[in-house]
Amino acid sequence: MSSEGFLKEVQAIGEKFLLKLQKLPKAEPVEIISFSVVLLFIVTVLVLMIIACSCCCYSCCGCDGHPDSRHRKSQVRPAAH
């Protein structure tokens, strides 16, 4: 998919979303609740993705962007009997 096609698709989705928001005050309670649940789900997924990415980057790169040697995995060897 070209970037131009992608931008048109994002614009179409944005327009549908704005249209849905404009119709929301006149909507039935069930439609308002379902729209809120979908919106809450999308926001939750985005927040969890941001948290996961930030934790992953922090644990492997540290704050300054350099790899952190303290968190290297060491091999566990069986004890000799």
XYZ file of N, CA and C in Angstrom:
243
model
N 0.852 -1.180 0.000
C 0.000 0.000 0.000
C 0.889 1.231 0.000
N 0.615 2.131 -0.884
C 1.411 3.353 -0.963
C 1.056 4.292 0.184
N 1.943 5.227 0.427
C 1.708 6.174 1.516
C 0.500 7.066 1.218
N 0.277 7.357 -0.064
C -0.879 8.188 -0.437
C -2.180 7.447 -0.159
N -2.223 6.161 -0.489
C -3.411 5.344 -0.207
C -3.648 5.206 1.279
N -2.560 5.066 2.031
C -2.672 4.953 3.486
C -3.223 6.236 4.087
N -2.732 7.377 3.609
C -3.220 8.662 4.117
C -4.698 8.866 3.800
N -5.118 8.453 2.621
C -6.540 8.560 2.268
C -7.394 7.676 3.165
N -6.882 6.492 3.468
C -7.618 5.571 4.348
C -7.729 6.140 5.759
N -6.642 6.707 6.269
C -6.665 7.322 7.602
C -7.620 8.515 7.613
N -7.619 9.295 6.544
C -8.519 10.444 6.462
C -9.979 9.987 6.437
N -10.281 8.919 5.703
C -11.650 8.403 5.643
C -12.092 7.904 7.010
N -11.209 7.222 7.725
C -11.544 6.736 9.067
C -11.770 7.910 10.009
N -10.931 8.934 9.898
C -11.093 10.129 10.731
C -12.408 10.838 10.470
N -12.799 10.919 9.207
C -14.077 11.559 8.877
C -15.259 10.764 9.415
N -15.184 9.441 9.324
C -16.255 8.605 9.885
C -16.338 8.778 11.395
N -15.173 8.874 12.031
C -15.133 9.049 13.479
C -15.749 10.388 13.884
N -15.409 11.448 13.157
C -15.984 12.760 13.462
C -17.496 12.782 13.229
N -17.944 12.116 12.174
C -19.374 12.025 11.915
C -20.085 11.288 13.051
N -19.451 10.219 13.527
C -20.031 9.457 14.634
C -20.093 10.307 15.900
N -19.064 11.094 16.151
C -19.064 11.975 17.321
C -20.142 13.049 17.220
N -20.389 13.554 16.022
C -21.412 14.576 15.843
C -22.805 14.003 16.077
N -23.022 12.749 15.721
C -24.327 12.118 15.898
C -24.520 11.558 17.302
N -23.465 11.499 18.092
C -23.531 10.856 19.406
C -24.531 11.489 20.374
N -24.660 12.814 20.462
C -25.636 13.376 21.410
C -27.085 12.966 21.122
N -27.400 12.646 19.868
C -28.767 12.261 19.515
C -28.959 10.751 19.522
N -27.913 10.002 19.804
C -27.961 8.545 19.703
C -28.690 7.924 20.891
N -29.057 6.668 20.721
C -29.694 5.906 21.791
C -28.647 5.540 22.835
N -29.083 5.282 24.072
C -28.129 4.946 25.138
C -27.265 3.713 24.826
N -27.852 2.722 24.162
C -27.078 1.520 23.835
C -25.937 1.863 22.875
N -26.214 2.722 21.920
C -25.185 3.127 20.959
C -24.095 3.941 21.636
N -24.469 4.785 22.570
C -23.486 5.583 23.308
C -22.588 4.681 24.133
N -23.173 3.695 24.801
C -22.393 2.775 25.636
C -21.460 1.935 24.772
N -21.960 1.423 23.660
C -21.104 0.597 22.798
C -19.956 1.419 22.213
N -20.232 2.650 21.828
C -19.179 3.523 21.309
C -18.140 3.801 22.399
N -18.600 4.013 23.624
C -17.681 4.266 24.736
C -16.811 3.052 25.032
N -17.396 1.866 24.956
C -16.632 0.643 25.214
C -15.557 0.451 24.145
N -15.900 0.664 22.893
C -14.918 0.530 21.815
C -13.812 1.563 21.970
N -14.170 2.784 22.286
C -13.189 3.837 22.487
C -12.279 3.522 23.672
N -12.842 3.034 24.760
C -12.059 2.653 25.936
C -11.098 1.515 25.597
N -11.544 0.546 24.804
C -10.691 -0.560 24.397
C -9.506 -0.055 23.578
N -9.759 0.827 22.625
C -8.687 1.359 21.781
C -7.672 2.135 22.623
N -8.154 2.957 23.521
C -7.261 3.741 24.378
C -6.441 2.824 25.275
N -7.062 1.783 25.830
C -6.356 0.845 26.694
C -5.247 0.130 25.938
N -5.530 -0.326 24.735
C -4.511 -1.011 23.932
C -3.349 -0.068 23.629
N -3.637 1.165 23.268
C -2.567 2.126 22.976
C -1.715 2.421 24.207
N -2.348 2.593 25.354
C -1.605 2.868 26.587
C -0.731 1.672 26.957
N -1.269 0.460 26.849
C -0.481 -0.725 27.171
C 0.692 -0.898 26.213
N 0.493 -0.571 24.945
C 1.596 -0.646 23.988
C 2.693 0.359 24.329
N 2.302 1.558 24.720
C 3.282 2.579 25.092
C 4.054 2.146 26.339
N 3.354 1.598 27.317
C 4.009 1.129 28.537
C 4.970 -0.014 28.222
N 4.530 -0.971 27.413
C 5.382 -2.111 27.071
C 6.625 -1.660 26.312
N 6.461 -0.764 25.366
C 7.615 -0.287 24.599
C 8.577 0.506 25.477
N 8.046 1.332 26.355
C 8.925 2.129 27.201
C 9.655 1.254 28.208
N 9.005 0.229 28.746
C 9.667 -0.679 29.684
C 10.739 -1.491 28.967
N 10.442 -1.939 27.766
C 11.412 -2.717 26.996
C 12.620 -1.867 26.660
N 12.405 -0.669 26.202
C 13.525 0.214 25.847
C 14.326 0.589 27.081
N 13.669 0.802 28.184
C 14.369 1.193 29.405
C 15.223 0.045 29.922
N 14.700 -1.185 29.864
C 15.447 -2.311 30.424
C 16.639 -2.699 29.565
N 16.567 -2.523 28.252
C 17.695 -2.937 27.414
C 18.634 -1.796 27.071
N 18.173 -0.565 27.062
C 19.025 0.548 26.641
C 19.359 1.516 27.765
N 18.592 1.511 28.824
C 18.826 2.494 29.874
C 18.307 3.846 29.468
N 18.560 4.832 30.266
C 18.039 6.172 30.000
C 18.828 6.904 28.919
N 20.120 6.621 28.799
C 20.943 7.384 27.871
C 21.060 6.763 26.488
N 20.384 5.646 26.239
C 20.406 5.041 24.926
C 21.516 4.019 24.723
N 22.381 3.836 25.707
C 23.451 2.854 25.606
C 23.016 1.553 26.278
N 23.462 0.433 25.742
C 23.080 -0.850 26.360
C 23.566 -0.928 27.801
N 22.758 -1.518 28.618
C 23.055 -1.650 30.034
C 23.688 -3.013 30.272
N 24.951 -3.030 30.692
C 25.654 -4.294 30.864
C 25.237 -5.020 32.146
N 24.585 -4.352 33.072
C 24.182 -4.994 34.321
C 23.075 -6.018 34.124
N 22.291 -5.887 33.065
C 21.138 -6.759 32.862
C 21.412 -7.876 31.866
N 22.673 -8.183 31.617
C 22.991 -9.277 30.710
C 22.615 -10.594 31.352
N 22.157 -11.507 30.547
C 21.787 -12.825 31.045
C 23.041 -13.675 31.177
N 23.171 -14.348 32.277
C 24.303 -15.236 32.456
C 23.828 -16.671 32.362
N 24.707 -17.544 31.884
C 24.333 -18.947 31.751
C 24.355 -19.605 33.130
N 23.360 -20.441 33.337
C 23.300 -21.197 34.590
C 23.844 -22.586 34.298
N 24.856 -22.968 35.059
C 25.473 -24.263 34.868
C 25.108 -25.171 36.040
N 24.925 -26.447 35.775
C 24.602 -27.360 36.870
C 25.775 -27.497 37.831
N 25.457 -27.645 39.089
C 26.488 -27.779 40.112
C 27.118 -29.168 40.029
N 28.433 -29.233 40.212
C 29.128 -30.517 40.174
C 28.942 -31.214 41.511
N 28.651 -32.502 41.473
C 28.467 -33.267 42.718
C 29.636 -34.136 42.990
